[in-house]
């Protein structure tokens, strides 16, 4: 489990085929001290929960299945690409964002970016089956970043990204049209489930 507060922006240094056909192995350079991070630990990589299978002092390796590559934008990743990283939540850690599970619900795209004072207003477009769970003033994880939704219009939703968030995440170098991993607030899914089964 994660909080959506990005703790590092890592860099993909190597991509190779995974152990099974269709899988892919990524080696990621990080500023995190990997010494206390055990093999088998979970790390959110641009919002997708992946398992550490190998590591060094300043790097780790993860493997993504063919299904994960299809249902996220991990299949687009290239050597040299920067990705948002967050180590898994431990008991007693501050919950600075919202509860994020690392299970991607769909892939959206950046529809527009408009400077507004010291921040940038991002408008994202979500798939229809994901958009129905997005609500104004609710939470959403975009590439693993916990964000508050400002407004929703159809399949699009807007957020304001402050300069600090731009500086410490990949949104600082994002471009219009770029694909992003989306994870809706789990509470929204539970509410929808309850409504579907009302007597």
mmCIF file of C-alpha atoms in Angstrom, residues 38-194:
data_model
loop_
_atom_site.group_PDB
_atom_site.id
_atom_site.type_symbol
_atom_site.label_atom_id
_atom_site.label_comp_id
_atom_site.label_asym_id
_atom_site.label_seq_id
_atom_site.Cartn_x
_atom_site.Cartn_y
_atom_site.Cartn_z
ATOM 1 C CA UNK A 38 14.420 -6.512 0.937
ATOM 2 C CA UNK A 39 14.064 -8.646 -2.152
ATOM 3 C CA UNK A 40 10.326 -9.161 -2.569
ATOM 4 C CA UNK A 41 9.452 -5.647 -1.382
ATOM 5 C CA UNK A 42 6.878 -3.625 -3.302
ATOM 6 C CA UNK A 43 7.736 -0.336 -5.006
ATOM 7 C CA UNK A 44 5.237 1.847 -6.858
ATOM 8 C CA UNK A 45 6.723 2.634 -10.266
ATOM 9 C CA UNK A 46 4.700 5.480 -11.811
ATOM 10 C CA UNK A 47 1.777 4.145 -9.810
ATOM 11 C CA UNK A 48 2.145 0.452 -10.649
ATOM 12 C CA UNK A 49 3.002 -1.845 -7.739
ATOM 13 C CA UNK A 50 5.993 -3.995 -8.740
ATOM 14 C CA UNK A 51 8.145 -6.463 -6.797
ATOM 15 C CA UNK A 52 11.886 -6.015 -6.290
ATOM 16 C CA UNK A 53 13.608 -9.106 -7.709
ATOM 17 C CA UNK A 54 17.209 -7.877 -7.611
ATOM 18 C CA UNK A 55 18.982 -4.802 -6.243
ATOM 19 C CA UNK A 56 22.222 -2.928 -5.682
ATOM 20 C CA UNK A 57 23.203 0.098 -3.616
ATOM 21 C CA UNK A 58 21.475 2.584 -5.929
ATOM 22 C CA UNK A 59 19.366 0.436 -8.248
ATOM 23 C CA UNK A 60 16.719 -2.263 -8.302
ATOM 24 C CA UNK A 61 15.154 -4.586 -10.846
ATOM 25 C CA UNK A 62 11.473 -5.400 -11.303
ATOM 26 C CA UNK A 63 9.553 -7.520 -13.770
ATOM 27 C CA UNK A 64 6.192 -6.738 -15.364
ATOM 28 C CA UNK A 65 3.929 -9.383 -16.864
ATOM 29 C CA UNK A 66 2.520 -9.120 -20.359
ATOM 30 C CA UNK A 67 -0.887 -8.324 -18.854
ATOM 31 C CA UNK A 68 0.578 -5.459 -16.811
ATOM 32 C CA UNK A 69 2.314 -4.087 -19.905
ATOM 33 C CA UNK A 70 -1.007 -4.152 -21.766
ATOM 34 C CA UNK A 71 -3.099 -2.527 -19.016
ATOM 35 C CA UNK A 72 -0.642 0.239 -18.058
ATOM 36 C CA UNK A 73 1.774 2.454 -19.966
ATOM 37 C CA UNK A 74 4.761 0.378 -18.803
ATOM 38 C CA UNK A 75 4.887 -1.078 -22.300
ATOM 39 C CA UNK A 76 5.901 2.392 -23.554
ATOM 40 C CA UNK A 77 8.888 2.724 -21.216
ATOM 41 C CA UNK A 78 12.310 3.242 -22.772
ATOM 42 C CA UNK A 79 15.885 3.334 -21.518
ATOM 43 C CA UNK A 80 16.600 6.715 -19.931
ATOM 44 C CA UNK A 81 12.961 7.353 -19.064
ATOM 45 C CA UNK A 82 12.236 8.914 -15.676
ATOM 46 C CA UNK A 83 9.519 7.358 -13.505
ATOM 47 C CA UNK A 84 7.899 8.236 -10.177
ATOM 48 C CA UNK A 85 8.894 5.995 -7.268
ATOM 49 C CA UNK A 86 7.408 5.373 -3.841
ATOM 50 C CA UNK A 87 8.418 2.737 -1.302
ATOM 51 C CA UNK A 88 5.572 0.833 0.319
ATOM 52 C CA UNK A 89 3.861 2.271 3.384
ATOM 53 C CA UNK A 90 4.992 1.034 6.813
ATOM 54 C CA UNK A 91 3.003 1.089 10.050
ATOM 55 C CA UNK A 92 3.508 4.494 11.645
ATOM 56 C CA UNK A 93 4.375 6.304 8.401
ATOM 57 C CA UNK A 94 2.628 9.586 7.664
ATOM 58 C CA UNK A 95 -0.337 9.245 5.312
ATOM 59 C CA UNK A 96 0.304 12.442 3.391
ATOM 60 C CA UNK A 97 -1.811 11.719 0.314
ATOM 61 C CA UNK A 98 -4.529 9.066 0.148
ATOM 62 C CA UNK A 99 -4.487 5.269 0.210
ATOM 63 C CA UNK A 100 -3.083 4.029 -3.091
ATOM 64 C CA UNK A 101 -2.895 0.324 -3.890
ATOM 65 C CA UNK A 102 -0.721 0.317 -6.986
ATOM 66 C CA UNK A 103 -3.394 -1.431 -9.063
ATOM 67 C CA UNK A 104 -3.854 0.596 -12.238
ATOM 68 C CA UNK A 105 -7.487 1.031 -13.322
ATOM 69 C CA UNK A 106 -6.752 2.405 -16.769
ATOM 70 C CA UNK A 107 -4.514 4.535 -18.932
ATOM 71 C CA UNK A 108 -5.461 8.148 -19.589
ATOM 72 C CA UNK A 109 -3.738 10.965 -21.418
ATOM 73 C CA UNK A 110 -2.863 14.599 -20.826
ATOM 74 C CA UNK A 111 -5.406 16.609 -22.815
ATOM 75 C CA UNK A 112 -4.085 20.090 -22.003
ATOM 76 C CA UNK A 113 -1.672 22.033 -19.792
ATOM 77 C CA UNK A 114 -2.297 25.697 -18.951
ATOM 78 C CA UNK A 115 -0.031 27.850 -16.727
ATOM 79 C CA UNK A 116 -1.969 29.594 -13.943
ATOM 80 C CA UNK A 117 0.249 31.769 -11.770
ATOM 81 C CA UNK A 118 2.843 29.524 -10.149
ATOM 82 C CA UNK A 119 0.943 26.341 -10.957
ATOM 83 C CA UNK A 120 -0.138 24.500 -14.093
ATOM 84 C CA UNK A 121 -3.700 23.377 -14.729
ATOM 85 C CA UNK A 122 -3.650 19.864 -16.174
ATOM 86 C CA UNK A 123 -6.693 18.374 -17.872
ATOM 87 C CA UNK A 124 -6.603 14.588 -18.165
ATOM 88 C CA UNK A 125 -8.813 12.371 -20.296
ATOM 89 C CA UNK A 126 -9.797 9.039 -18.732
ATOM 90 C CA UNK A 127 -11.344 5.908 -20.262
ATOM 91 C CA UNK A 128 -15.120 5.796 -19.777
ATOM 92 C CA UNK A 129 -15.048 2.866 -17.352
ATOM 93 C CA UNK A 130 -12.605 4.818 -15.157
ATOM 94 C CA UNK A 131 -14.135 8.293 -15.526
ATOM 95 C CA UNK A 132 -17.365 7.247 -13.794
ATOM 96 C CA UNK A 133 -15.439 6.829 -10.529
ATOM 97 C CA UNK A 134 -13.842 10.299 -10.653
ATOM 98 C CA UNK A 135 -15.550 13.048 -8.645
ATOM 99 C CA UNK A 136 -14.864 16.728 -8.041
ATOM 100 C CA UNK A 137 -12.851 17.243 -4.819
ATOM 101 C CA UNK A 138 -12.113 13.521 -4.748
ATOM 102 C CA UNK A 139 -8.685 11.890 -4.894
ATOM 103 C CA UNK A 140 -7.012 10.159 -7.821
ATOM 104 C CA UNK A 141 -3.521 8.780 -8.413
ATOM 105 C CA UNK A 142 -1.954 9.879 -11.706
ATOM 106 C CA UNK A 143 1.312 8.045 -12.425
ATOM 107 C CA UNK A 144 1.428 7.326 -8.693
ATOM 108 C CA UNK A 145 0.904 10.960 -7.623
ATOM 109 C CA UNK A 146 -1.945 11.652 -5.198
ATOM 110 C CA UNK A 147 -3.963 14.532 -6.658
ATOM 111 C CA UNK A 148 -7.207 16.309 -5.795
ATOM 112 C CA UNK A 149 -9.698 16.634 -8.641
ATOM 113 C CA UNK A 150 -10.843 20.222 -9.208
ATOM 114 C CA UNK A 151 -13.601 19.583 -11.729
ATOM 115 C CA UNK A 152 -15.014 16.843 -13.934
ATOM 116 C CA UNK A 153 -16.566 17.252 -17.366
ATOM 117 C CA UNK A 154 -17.499 14.077 -19.199
ATOM 118 C CA UNK A 155 -14.431 11.852 -19.444
ATOM 119 C CA UNK A 156 -12.103 14.720 -18.559
ATOM 120 C CA UNK A 157 -10.982 16.000 -15.182
ATOM 121 C CA UNK A 158 -8.798 18.932 -14.154
ATOM 122 C CA UNK A 159 -6.198 19.348 -11.423
ATOM 123 C CA UNK A 160 -3.828 22.157 -10.459
ATOM 124 C CA UNK A 161 -0.201 21.105 -10.127
ATOM 125 C CA UNK A 162 1.826 23.377 -7.845
ATOM 126 C CA UNK A 163 5.493 24.132 -8.555
ATOM 127 C CA UNK A 164 6.718 21.772 -5.799
ATOM 128 C CA UNK A 165 4.877 18.808 -7.332
ATOM 129 C CA UNK A 166 6.270 19.709 -10.748
ATOM 130 C CA UNK A 167 9.791 19.762 -9.281
ATOM 131 C CA UNK A 168 9.655 16.395 -7.487
ATOM 132 C CA UNK A 169 7.646 14.293 -9.978
ATOM 133 C CA UNK A 170 7.618 13.559 -13.695
ATOM 134 C CA UNK A 171 4.781 16.057 -14.202
ATOM 135 C CA UNK A 172 7.437 18.771 -14.382
ATOM 136 C CA UNK A 173 8.510 17.457 -17.797
ATOM 137 C CA UNK A 174 5.132 16.143 -18.980
ATOM 138 C CA UNK A 175 3.751 16.921 -22.440
ATOM 139 C CA UNK A 176 0.259 17.133 -23.921
ATOM 140 C CA UNK A 177 -0.789 13.761 -25.316
ATOM 141 C CA UNK A 178 1.394 11.826 -22.887
ATOM 142 C CA UNK A 179 -0.174 8.654 -21.475
ATOM 143 C CA UNK A 180 -0.591 8.324 -17.710
ATOM 144 C CA UNK A 181 -1.509 5.508 -15.337
ATOM 145 C CA UNK A 182 -4.736 6.160 -13.426
ATOM 146 C CA UNK A 183 -5.911 4.633 -10.149
ATOM 147 C CA UNK A 184 -9.230 5.835 -8.762
ATOM 148 C CA UNK A 185 -9.935 6.166 -5.054
ATOM 149 C CA UNK A 186 -10.934 2.735 -3.745
ATOM 150 C CA UNK A 187 -13.739 4.334 -1.704
ATOM 151 C CA UNK A 188 -15.418 5.340 -4.971
ATOM 152 C CA UNK A 189 -15.420 1.706 -6.077
ATOM 153 C CA UNK A 190 -16.976 0.555 -2.810
ATOM 154 C CA UNK A 191 -19.705 3.196 -3.084
ATOM 155 C CA UNK A 192 -20.449 2.120 -6.659
ATOM 156 C CA UNK A 193 -20.617 -1.509 -5.556
ATOM 157 C CA UNK A 194 -23.084 -0.648 -2.778
#
